[in-house]
Tab-separated table of C-alpha atoms in Angstrom:
chain	number	residue	atom	x	y	z
A	1	MET	CA	20.184	-16.132	-23.761
A	2	LYS	CA	21.172	-19.302	-25.682
A	3	TYR	CA	23.908	-19.961	-23.261
A	4	PHE	CA	21.440	-19.597	-20.322
A	5	LEU	CA	18.908	-22.002	-21.837
A	6	ASN	CA	21.554	-24.687	-22.573
A	7	ARG	CA	22.930	-24.448	-18.971
A	8	LEU	CA	19.327	-24.706	-17.701
A	9	SER	CA	18.652	-27.700	-19.893
A	10	THR	CA	21.807	-29.403	-18.731
A	11	PHE	CA	20.961	-28.660	-15.058
A	12	PHE	CA	17.472	-30.074	-15.524
A	13	ASN	CA	18.780	-33.260	-17.094
A	14	MET	CA	21.137	-33.708	-14.236
A	15	LEU	CA	18.357	-33.260	-11.603
A	16	GLU	CA	16.053	-35.621	-13.409
A	17	GLY	CA	18.474	-38.346	-13.050
A	18	LYS	CA	18.615	-37.981	-9.215
A	19	ILE	CA	16.408	-40.277	-7.113
A	20	ALA	CA	15.258	-37.415	-5.043
A	21	PHE	CA	14.019	-35.249	-7.933
A	22	TYR	CA	10.450	-36.296	-8.349
A	23	PRO	CA	9.856	-36.959	-4.563
A	24	SER	CA	10.897	-33.430	-3.838
A	25	ILE	CA	8.565	-31.984	-6.426
A	26	PHE	CA	5.674	-34.050	-4.927
A	27	ALA	CA	6.624	-33.021	-1.432
A	28	LEU	CA	6.340	-29.337	-2.402
A	29	GLY	CA	3.054	-30.145	-3.942
A	30	GLY	CA	1.689	-31.733	-0.799
A	31	PHE	CA	2.846	-28.844	1.296
A	32	PHE	CA	1.094	-26.231	-0.951
A	33	LEU	CA	-2.014	-28.374	-1.079
A	34	ALA	CA	-2.182	-28.426	2.675
A	35	LEU	CA	-1.866	-24.644	2.865
A	36	SER	CA	-4.545	-24.261	0.181
A	37	MET	CA	-6.937	-26.536	2.032
A	38	ILE	CA	-6.321	-24.578	5.301
A	39	PHE	CA	-7.414	-21.384	3.379
A	40	ILE	CA	-10.361	-23.244	1.844
A	41	GLU	CA	-11.551	-24.539	5.238
A	42	GLN	CA	-11.567	-21.048	6.487
A	43	GLN	CA	-14.287	-20.282	3.904
A	44	GLY	CA	-16.556	-22.799	5.604
A	45	VAL	CA	-16.555	-25.541	2.875
A	46	SER	CA	-16.667	-28.424	5.357
A	47	GLN	CA	-19.805	-26.961	6.998
A	48	LYS	CA	-21.587	-27.013	3.607
A	49	VAL	CA	-20.497	-30.647	2.841
A	50	LEU	CA	-21.555	-31.637	6.382
A	51	LYS	CA	-25.118	-30.654	5.664
A	52	ILE	CA	-25.186	-32.869	2.414
A	53	PHE	CA	-22.967	-35.874	3.450
A	54	PRO	CA	-22.731	-35.956	7.261
A	55	MET	CA	-21.307	-39.472	7.250
A	56	LEU	CA	-18.090	-38.264	5.617
A	57	MET	CA	-17.275	-35.820	8.459
A	58	VAL	CA	-15.215	-36.703	11.632
A	59	GLU	CA	-17.255	-36.292	14.797
A	60	ASP	CA	-14.636	-34.704	17.167
A	61	GLY	CA	-11.182	-33.336	17.284
A	62	ASP	CA	-9.621	-36.292	19.130
A	63	THR	CA	-10.759	-38.740	16.479
A	64	ALA	CA	-9.467	-36.514	13.764
A	65	LEU	CA	-6.030	-36.370	15.510
A	66	ASN	CA	-5.956	-40.223	15.919
A	67	VAL	CA	-6.942	-40.835	12.319
A	68	LEU	CA	-4.254	-38.490	10.889
A	69	SER	CA	-1.647	-39.692	13.396
A	70	THR	CA	-2.304	-43.377	12.305
A	71	CYS	CA	-2.095	-42.308	8.625
A	72	ILE	CA	1.229	-40.598	9.218
A	73	GLY	CA	2.791	-43.372	11.107
A	74	GLY	CA	1.665	-46.020	8.589
A	75	LEU	CA	2.933	-43.914	5.564
A	76	ILE	CA	6.285	-43.299	7.285
A	77	ALA	CA	6.677	-47.097	7.703
A	78	MET	CA	5.756	-47.879	4.133
A	79	MET	CA	8.077	-45.193	2.784
A	80	THR	CA	11.046	-46.421	4.873
A	81	PHE	CA	10.351	-49.944	3.563
A	82	SER	CA	10.120	-48.640	-0.017
A	83	PHE	CA	13.504	-46.816	0.167
A	84	SER	CA	15.031	-49.945	1.640
A	85	MET	CA	13.806	-51.935	-1.282
A	86	VAL	CA	15.162	-49.384	-3.819
A	87	MET	CA	18.568	-49.486	-2.052
A	88	LEU	CA	18.505	-53.283	-2.094
A	89	LEU	CA	17.615	-53.301	-5.770
A	90	LEU	CA	20.582	-50.859	-6.502
A	91	SER	CA	23.019	-53.063	-4.422
A	92	GLN	CA	22.047	-56.290	-6.161
A	93	ALA	CA	22.103	-54.802	-9.664
A	94	SER	CA	25.595	-53.364	-8.944
A	95	SER	CA	27.134	-56.524	-7.515
A	96	ASN	CA	25.390	-59.118	-9.785
A	97	PHE	CA	25.270	-57.276	-13.152
A	98	SER	CA	27.092	-53.976	-13.548
A	99	PRO	CA	27.660	-50.698	-11.821
A	100	ARG	CA	26.818	-48.928	-15.061
A	101	LEU	CA	23.230	-49.922	-14.580
A	102	LEU	CA	22.753	-47.705	-11.463
A	103	PRO	CA	22.093	-44.337	-13.281
A	104	GLY	CA	19.243	-46.041	-15.363
A	105	LEU	CA	17.661	-47.610	-12.281
A	106	ILE	CA	18.009	-44.518	-10.084
A	107	SER	CA	16.313	-42.408	-12.762
A	108	ASN	CA	13.376	-44.912	-12.982
A	109	LYS	CA	10.419	-42.436	-12.937
A	110	THR	CA	7.967	-44.989	-11.748
A	111	HIS	CA	9.884	-45.563	-8.395
A	112	GLN	CA	10.456	-41.773	-7.975
A	113	VAL	CA	6.701	-40.988	-8.500
A	114	ILE	CA	5.622	-43.665	-5.966
A	115	LEU	CA	8.088	-42.318	-3.302
A	116	GLY	CA	6.797	-38.899	-4.115
A	117	VAL	CA	3.187	-39.870	-3.494
A	118	PHE	CA	4.257	-41.210	-0.087
A	119	LEU	CA	6.271	-38.163	0.826
A	120	ALA	CA	3.481	-35.708	-0.416
A	121	SER	CA	0.862	-37.536	1.579
A	122	ILE	CA	2.968	-37.486	4.811
A	123	ILE	CA	3.620	-33.842	4.544
A	124	TYR	CA	-0.021	-32.967	3.712
A	125	CYS	CA	-1.256	-34.978	6.740
A	126	ILE	CA	1.344	-33.388	8.997
A	127	PHE	CA	0.375	-29.839	8.108
A	128	THR	CA	-3.326	-30.693	8.274
A	129	LEU	CA	-2.811	-32.087	11.746
A	130	PHE	CA	-1.393	-28.761	12.794
A	131	SER	CA	-4.629	-27.016	11.790
A	132	ILE	CA	-6.806	-29.246	14.090
A	133	ASP	CA	-7.840	-28.102	17.581
A	134	PRO	CA	-8.814	-31.160	19.889
A	135	SER	CA	-11.585	-29.067	21.419
A	136	GLU	CA	-13.278	-28.427	18.187
A	137	ASN	CA	-16.572	-30.039	17.336
A	138	LYS	CA	-17.741	-31.510	14.088
A	139	TYR	CA	-19.049	-28.106	12.819
A	140	THR	CA	-15.564	-26.494	12.977
A	141	LEU	CA	-13.278	-29.371	12.171
A	142	PRO	CA	-11.540	-29.241	8.732
A	143	GLY	CA	-13.540	-32.331	7.555
A	144	ILE	CA	-12.745	-32.119	3.857
A	145	SER	CA	-8.940	-31.881	4.630
A	146	ILE	CA	-9.084	-34.939	6.858
A	147	LEU	CA	-11.059	-36.818	4.270
A	148	ILE	CA	-8.487	-35.956	1.591
A	149	GLY	CA	-5.730	-37.176	3.988
A	150	VAL	CA	-7.462	-40.474	4.429
A	151	MET	CA	-7.975	-40.726	0.669
A	152	PHE	CA	-4.268	-40.084	0.076
A	153	THR	CA	-3.460	-42.897	2.591
A	154	VAL	CA	-5.619	-45.320	0.654
A	155	LEU	CA	-3.932	-44.223	-2.549
A	156	CYS	CA	-0.536	-44.938	-1.007
A	157	LEU	CA	-1.608	-48.402	-0.107
A	158	PHE	CA	-2.456	-49.256	-3.680
A	159	SER	CA	0.817	-47.519	-4.800
A	160	PHE	CA	2.767	-49.646	-2.328
A	161	ILE	CA	1.297	-52.784	-3.799
A	162	PHE	CA	2.166	-51.630	-7.272
A	163	PHE	CA	5.669	-50.595	-6.106
A	164	ILE	CA	6.323	-54.136	-4.622
A	165	HIS	CA	5.273	-55.660	-8.050
A	166	ASN	CA	7.242	-53.192	-10.156
A	167	ILE	CA	10.486	-53.446	-8.132
A	168	SER	CA	10.243	-57.217	-8.156
A	169	GLN	CA	10.127	-56.993	-11.946
A	170	SER	CA	12.960	-54.405	-12.164
A	171	ILE	CA	15.511	-56.652	-10.437
A	172	GLN	CA	15.019	-59.309	-13.117
A	173	ILE	CA	17.927	-59.166	-15.538
A	174	ASN	CA	15.831	-59.854	-18.687
A	175	ASN	CA	13.688	-56.704	-17.873
A	176	ILE	CA	16.815	-54.642	-17.241
A	177	MET	CA	18.322	-55.720	-20.551
A	178	ASP	CA	14.891	-55.177	-22.262
A	179	GLY	CA	14.872	-51.668	-20.944
A	180	ILE	CA	18.408	-50.898	-22.106
A	181	TYR	CA	17.519	-52.393	-25.552
A	182	ASN	CA	14.400	-50.454	-26.022
A	183	LYS	CA	16.067	-47.099	-25.161
A	184	ALA	CA	18.962	-47.834	-27.509
A	185	THR	CA	16.692	-48.944	-30.269
A	186	LYS	CA	14.563	-45.830	-30.023
A	187	ARG	CA	17.747	-43.686	-30.232
A	188	LEU	CA	19.219	-45.609	-33.043
A	189	GLU	CA	15.957	-45.486	-35.107
A	190	GLU	CA	15.791	-41.676	-34.690
A	191	ILE	CA	19.319	-41.317	-35.960
A	192	ILE	CA	18.724	-43.573	-38.960
A	193	GLU	CA	15.539	-41.861	-39.828
A	194	LYS	CA	17.357	-38.566	-39.911
A	195	GLU	CA	20.200	-39.949	-41.996
A	196	GLU	CA	17.723	-41.528	-44.494
A	197	ALA	CA	16.017	-38.033	-44.885
A	198	SER	CA	19.279	-36.356	-45.265
A	199	SER	CA	20.507	-38.887	-47.939
A	200	LYS	CA	17.616	-37.634	-50.224
A	201	MET	CA	19.614	-34.452	-50.699
A	202	LEU	CA	22.384	-34.009	-53.107
A	203	PRO	CA	25.463	-35.971	-51.913
A	204	GLN	CA	28.301	-33.706	-50.701
A	205	ILE	CA	31.753	-34.436	-49.277
A	206	PHE	CA	32.724	-32.881	-46.061
A	207	PRO	CA	36.138	-31.074	-46.502
A	208	ASP	CA	39.453	-32.438	-45.145
A	209	THR	CA	39.913	-31.190	-41.558
A	210	SER	CA	43.572	-31.943	-41.170
A	211	ASP	CA	44.766	-28.424	-41.504
A	212	TRP	CA	41.795	-26.752	-39.640
A	213	HIS	CA	42.338	-24.653	-36.556
A	214	THR	CA	41.935	-26.551	-33.316
A	215	TYR	CA	40.496	-25.301	-29.949
A	216	SER	CA	40.398	-26.902	-26.436
A	217	CYS	CA	37.647	-27.364	-24.035
A	218	SER	CA	37.880	-25.542	-20.783
A	219	LYS	CA	36.049	-28.222	-18.715
A	220	SER	CA	36.036	-31.926	-18.357
A	221	GLY	CA	33.193	-34.474	-18.456
A	222	TYR	CA	31.285	-36.840	-20.620
A	223	PHE	CA	30.259	-35.361	-23.956
A	224	GLN	CA	26.613	-35.777	-23.431
A	225	ASN	CA	24.741	-33.902	-26.092
A	226	ILE	CA	24.840	-30.901	-28.479
A	227	SER	CA	22.389	-28.255	-29.751
A	228	ILE	CA	22.375	-28.925	-33.544
A	229	LYS	CA	20.203	-25.962	-34.373
A	230	ASN	CA	22.156	-23.453	-32.438
A	231	MET	CA	25.435	-24.759	-33.823
A	232	ASN	CA	24.240	-24.626	-37.394
A	233	ALA	CA	22.968	-21.074	-36.722
A	234	LEU	CA	26.379	-20.130	-35.594
A	235	CYS	CA	28.000	-21.634	-38.594
A	236	LEU	CA	25.740	-19.688	-40.880
A	237	GLU	CA	26.083	-16.468	-38.988
A	238	HIS	CA	29.907	-16.528	-38.987
A	239	ASP	CA	30.359	-18.416	-42.235
A	240	ILE	CA	32.319	-21.228	-40.636
A	241	ARG	CA	32.301	-25.034	-40.628
A	242	ILE	CA	32.850	-26.999	-37.371
A	243	TYR	CA	34.134	-30.535	-36.583
A	244	ILE	CA	33.665	-32.012	-33.151
A	245	THR	CA	36.594	-34.408	-32.824
A	246	VAL	CA	35.205	-36.358	-29.767
A	247	PRO	CA	32.375	-38.835	-30.246
A	248	LYS	CA	29.338	-38.600	-27.949
A	249	GLY	CA	29.660	-40.519	-24.757
A	250	LEU	CA	33.388	-40.231	-24.367
A	251	PHE	CA	35.135	-38.542	-21.523
A	252	VAL	CA	36.577	-35.202	-22.450
A	253	LEU	CA	39.656	-34.123	-20.486
A	254	LYS	CA	40.128	-30.385	-19.572
A	255	ASN	CA	42.277	-28.460	-22.150
A	256	ASN	CA	42.298	-31.204	-24.638
A	257	SER	CA	41.531	-30.496	-28.203
A	258	MET	CA	37.878	-31.103	-29.127
A	259	LEU	CA	36.995	-28.633	-31.683
A	260	LYS	CA	38.171	-27.818	-35.235
A	261	VAL	CA	37.124	-24.928	-37.352
A	262	ASN	CA	37.997	-24.202	-40.853
A	263	LYS	CA	39.145	-20.587	-40.138
A	264	PRO	CA	40.450	-18.672	-37.071
A	265	ILE	CA	37.744	-17.472	-34.523
A	266	ASP	CA	37.993	-15.359	-31.421
A	267	ASN	CA	37.575	-16.589	-27.907
A	268	LYS	CA	34.054	-15.238	-27.443
A	269	LEU	CA	32.835	-17.311	-30.391
A	270	VAL	CA	34.589	-20.360	-29.060
A	271	GLU	CA	32.850	-19.926	-25.644
A	272	GLU	CA	29.571	-19.565	-27.556
A	273	ILE	CA	30.137	-22.818	-29.415
A	274	PHE	CA	31.050	-24.740	-26.293
A	275	SER	CA	28.027	-23.325	-24.563
A	276	ASN	CA	25.918	-25.460	-26.951
A	277	ILE	CA	27.758	-28.619	-25.953
A	278	ASN	CA	26.547	-30.363	-22.820
A	279	PHE	CA	28.947	-32.210	-20.497
A	280	ALA	CA	27.813	-34.438	-17.609
A	281	ARG	CA	29.468	-36.729	-14.976
A	282	GLY	CA	27.173	-39.562	-16.020
A	283	GLU	CA	26.127	-41.379	-19.187
A	284	TYR	CA	22.627	-41.823	-20.493
A	285	ILE	CA	21.495	-44.078	-23.289
A	286	GLN	CA	18.971	-41.569	-24.473
A	287	ASP	CA	21.857	-39.399	-25.564
A	288	ASN	CA	24.391	-42.068	-26.501
A	289	TYR	CA	23.227	-45.460	-27.883
A	290	THR	CA	26.694	-46.863	-27.721
A	291	LEU	CA	26.356	-46.950	-23.894
A	292	ALA	CA	23.715	-49.809	-24.414
A	293	PHE	CA	26.417	-51.983	-26.159
A	294	LYS	CA	28.757	-51.406	-23.157
A	295	GLN	CA	26.201	-52.135	-20.574
A	296	ILE	CA	24.854	-55.364	-22.189
A	297	THR	CA	28.436	-56.500	-22.885
A	298	GLU	CA	29.388	-55.853	-19.210
A	299	ILE	CA	26.407	-57.907	-18.104
A	300	ALA	CA	27.479	-60.816	-20.368
A	301	VAL	CA	31.125	-60.530	-19.051
A	302	LYS	CA	30.019	-60.334	-15.451
A	303	ALA	CA	27.796	-63.426	-15.998
A	304	MET	CA	30.779	-65.390	-17.329
A	305	SER	CA	32.937	-64.510	-14.429
A	306	PRO	CA	33.890	-67.379	-12.072
A	307	GLY	CA	32.035	-65.716	-9.162
A	308	ILE	CA	28.725	-65.626	-11.097
A	309	ASN	CA	29.026	-68.398	-13.682
A	310	ASP	CA	25.828	-67.837	-15.530
A	311	PRO	CA	26.257	-68.592	-19.177
A	312	GLY	CA	22.298	-68.381	-19.675
A	313	THR	CA	22.550	-64.673	-18.956
A	314	ALA	CA	25.427	-64.268	-21.267
A	315	ILE	CA	23.516	-65.943	-24.136
A	316	ASN	CA	20.495	-63.698	-23.513
A	317	ALA	CA	22.753	-60.681	-23.601
A	318	ILE	CA	24.250	-61.702	-26.958
A	319	ASP	CA	20.678	-62.037	-28.315
A	320	TYR	CA	20.155	-58.342	-27.452
A	321	LEU	CA	23.532	-57.388	-28.919
A	322	THR	CA	22.731	-59.161	-32.223
A	323	GLU	CA	19.523	-57.144	-32.600
A	324	LEU	CA	21.294	-53.898	-31.718
A	325	PHE	CA	24.163	-54.589	-34.110
A	326	ALA	CA	21.752	-55.525	-36.929
A	327	LEU	CA	20.105	-52.125	-36.494
A	328	ARG	CA	23.536	-50.377	-36.176
A	329	LEU	CA	24.325	-51.937	-39.721
A	330	ARG	CA	21.759	-49.596	-41.152
A	331	LYS	CA	23.595	-46.462	-39.882
A	332	ASN	CA	26.593	-44.937	-41.740
A	333	ASP	CA	29.891	-43.847	-40.206
A	334	ARG	CA	29.930	-40.301	-41.569
A	335	GLY	CA	28.660	-38.210	-38.677
A	336	VAL	CA	27.986	-35.351	-41.003
A	337	ILE	CA	24.966	-33.161	-40.034
A	338	ILE	CA	22.933	-31.937	-43.106
A	339	ILE	CA	20.513	-29.029	-42.468
A	340	ASP	CA	18.691	-27.338	-45.360
A	341	GLY	CA	21.018	-29.052	-47.849
A	342	LYS	CA	24.181	-27.642	-46.241
A	343	MET	CA	26.880	-29.429	-44.359
A	344	ASN	CA	28.368	-27.163	-41.773
A	345	LEU	CA	28.774	-29.522	-38.865
A	346	LYS	CA	30.330	-32.926	-38.365
A	347	ILE	CA	30.546	-34.881	-35.211
A	348	ALA	CA	33.028	-37.694	-34.735
A	349	ILE	CA	31.331	-41.084	-34.105
A	350	ILE	CA	32.357	-44.396	-32.952
A	351	HIS	CA	32.570	-46.437	-36.165
A	352	PHE	CA	31.004	-49.826	-36.529
A	353	GLU	CA	34.380	-51.570	-36.675
A	354	GLU	CA	35.486	-49.983	-33.376
A	355	LEU	CA	32.126	-50.655	-31.722
A	356	LEU	CA	32.096	-54.332	-32.821
A	357	TYR	CA	35.724	-54.747	-31.738
A	358	ASN	CA	35.180	-53.212	-28.304
A	359	VAL	CA	32.303	-55.727	-27.698
A	360	MET	CA	33.948	-58.813	-29.149
A	361	ALA	CA	37.370	-58.187	-27.432
A	362	SER	CA	35.657	-58.369	-23.993
A	363	LEU	CA	33.466	-61.367	-24.922
A	364	ARG	CA	36.390	-63.200	-26.457
A	365	ALA	CA	38.550	-62.758	-23.307
A	366	TYR	CA	35.781	-64.235	-20.892
A	367	CYS	CA	33.824	-66.490	-23.139
A	368	LYS	CA	36.484	-68.292	-25.220
A	369	HIS	CA	36.489	-71.419	-22.882
A	370	ASP	CA	32.760	-72.102	-23.156
A	371	PRO	CA	31.769	-73.762	-26.430
A	372	ILE	CA	28.054	-72.915	-26.023
A	373	VAL	CA	28.660	-69.142	-25.647
A	374	VAL	CA	31.194	-69.139	-28.475
A	375	GLN	CA	28.578	-70.941	-30.590
A	376	LYS	CA	26.215	-68.197	-29.817
A	377	LEU	CA	28.744	-65.570	-30.793
A	378	ILE	CA	29.482	-67.356	-34.080
A	379	SER	CA	25.781	-67.294	-34.710
A	380	MET	CA	25.617	-63.620	-34.073
A	381	LEU	CA	28.445	-62.739	-36.498
A	382	THR	CA	27.139	-65.041	-39.283
A	383	TYR	CA	23.677	-63.494	-38.835
A	384	LEU	CA	25.138	-60.021	-39.088
A	385	ASP	CA	27.061	-61.055	-42.239
A	386	LYS	CA	23.795	-61.761	-43.947
A	387	GLN	CA	21.950	-58.499	-43.079
A	388	SER	CA	21.371	-55.567	-45.354
A	389	ILE	CA	24.114	-53.007	-44.622
A	390	ARG	CA	24.642	-49.206	-45.060
A	391	ASN	CA	28.372	-49.502	-45.772
A	392	LYS	CA	30.019	-52.216	-47.890
A	393	ASP	CA	32.981	-52.360	-45.483
A	394	TYR	CA	30.737	-53.679	-42.685
A	395	ASN	CA	30.843	-57.210	-44.076
A	396	THR	CA	34.610	-57.155	-43.981
A	397	VAL	CA	34.551	-55.965	-40.426
A	398	VAL	CA	32.296	-58.989	-39.309
A	399	LYS	CA	34.233	-61.452	-41.149
A	400	ASN	CA	37.446	-60.232	-39.542
A	401	GLU	CA	35.924	-60.481	-36.080
A	402	LEU	CA	34.562	-63.896	-36.924
A	403	LYS	CA	38.073	-65.073	-37.776
A	404	ALA	CA	39.556	-63.437	-34.568
A	405	LEU	CA	36.879	-65.411	-32.521
A	406	ILE	CA	37.814	-68.633	-34.182
A	407	ASP	CA	41.538	-68.094	-33.650
A	408	ASP	CA	41.142	-67.111	-30.120
A	409	MET	CA	38.802	-69.898	-28.865
A	410	ASP	CA	40.375	-72.196	-26.408
A	411	PHE	CA	38.747	-75.662	-26.060
A	412	SER	CA	40.380	-78.875	-24.812
A	413	SER	CA	38.095	-80.925	-26.860
A	414	GLU	CA	38.936	-81.405	-30.613
A	415	LYS	CA	35.209	-82.123	-31.222
A	416	ASP	CA	34.287	-78.661	-29.866
A	417	LYS	CA	36.839	-77.070	-32.162
A	418	ASN	CA	35.625	-78.893	-35.162
A	419	LYS	CA	32.036	-77.879	-34.343
A	420	MET	CA	33.023	-74.274	-34.093
A	421	PHE	CA	34.940	-74.309	-37.318
A	422	SER	CA	32.081	-75.874	-39.197
A	423	LEU	CA	29.589	-73.367	-37.815
A	424	ALA	CA	31.750	-70.372	-38.666
A	425	ASN	CA	32.564	-71.421	-42.176
A	426	PRO	CA	32.618	-74.895	-43.730
A	427	ASP	CA	35.777	-73.877	-45.758
A	428	LEU	CA	37.731	-72.903	-42.583
A	429	LYS	CA	40.266	-75.576	-41.462
A	430	ALA	CA	41.805	-75.982	-38.066
């Protein structure tokens, strides 16, 4: 049962990231609403409303057909334009910023819901159109159904205006980075809150795993998520301790070692453990906050490329990275899960040193010729060096990256070099 629920959750998460997910749900809703209205009309609802509000009813069948046909044609034109705008947004974001942004933009629920409203309205009007006989008079026409179809069309007009406004905002790089930053911040704060709650318990040391038994994964994909409660229950039930050797967000190759257990276990238990680990072909910030660092770094690197040459965007990206790194300083590098005072599960994590190095290595390579961007990077590192930290080694990591940045900068002007040295540390000498 647990295996089925985990597979169902993984399947739903995969579907939710598809651009056609919500439009398909809305389309089914429009179809069933049309069938329901046909049944309701057979009960004589329109005739009752006609006696109270006659001005709301259509006079003849030809007029009803023309009204619905016009609504359908207009809705199809609007939906076609809307889909074209979405494709244009994805194309521009991929070419100007980073292809990694596409999953987040595709899974934008606002765009999906608006497209779903269009599709549901079209399907509803089409099936309502089938139920109209041109020879019918106003006493036998499905007046309520026609009125609902017109109301849906008006709703689509307002949705279209909102869609144009929203998509024009979505293509702006500041809004894209702000969305990435907000998702990563939310995820990081959740993790930090759990760690702070766990730190109140008696400190324990997770055992050395070097001589533990290793087990390989039978599938490949990005390590997306894990069911902590189910894994802890398995540990308690079988009296074992588990160490996941691959950090979240990394790609796991088939038949590569990913699991360590403190004692031998059978294949059935191995399969049950892996059933609680979700793999995907895409990456999502909601499950892996380190993806935000990758995406914002790639935006900065792309902005500094000769083809784009937009140092202003790179500086904005560094500002977001500064805030994210400052928040990351509050998190430890242990990766141990504490539940009810017991430490039965540990998950490998990307340490702060590795995370900062991966970001700075890319930025150093593409930004070392621009003194303004280098100055911003120095400002970021000096700011991080002054923040409250969870691990005393973090300050050493920041200082090492600052020294590497100073050593790697490549300016033709001695004035620029001296300026950077003085900003980094007044005691440093060229």
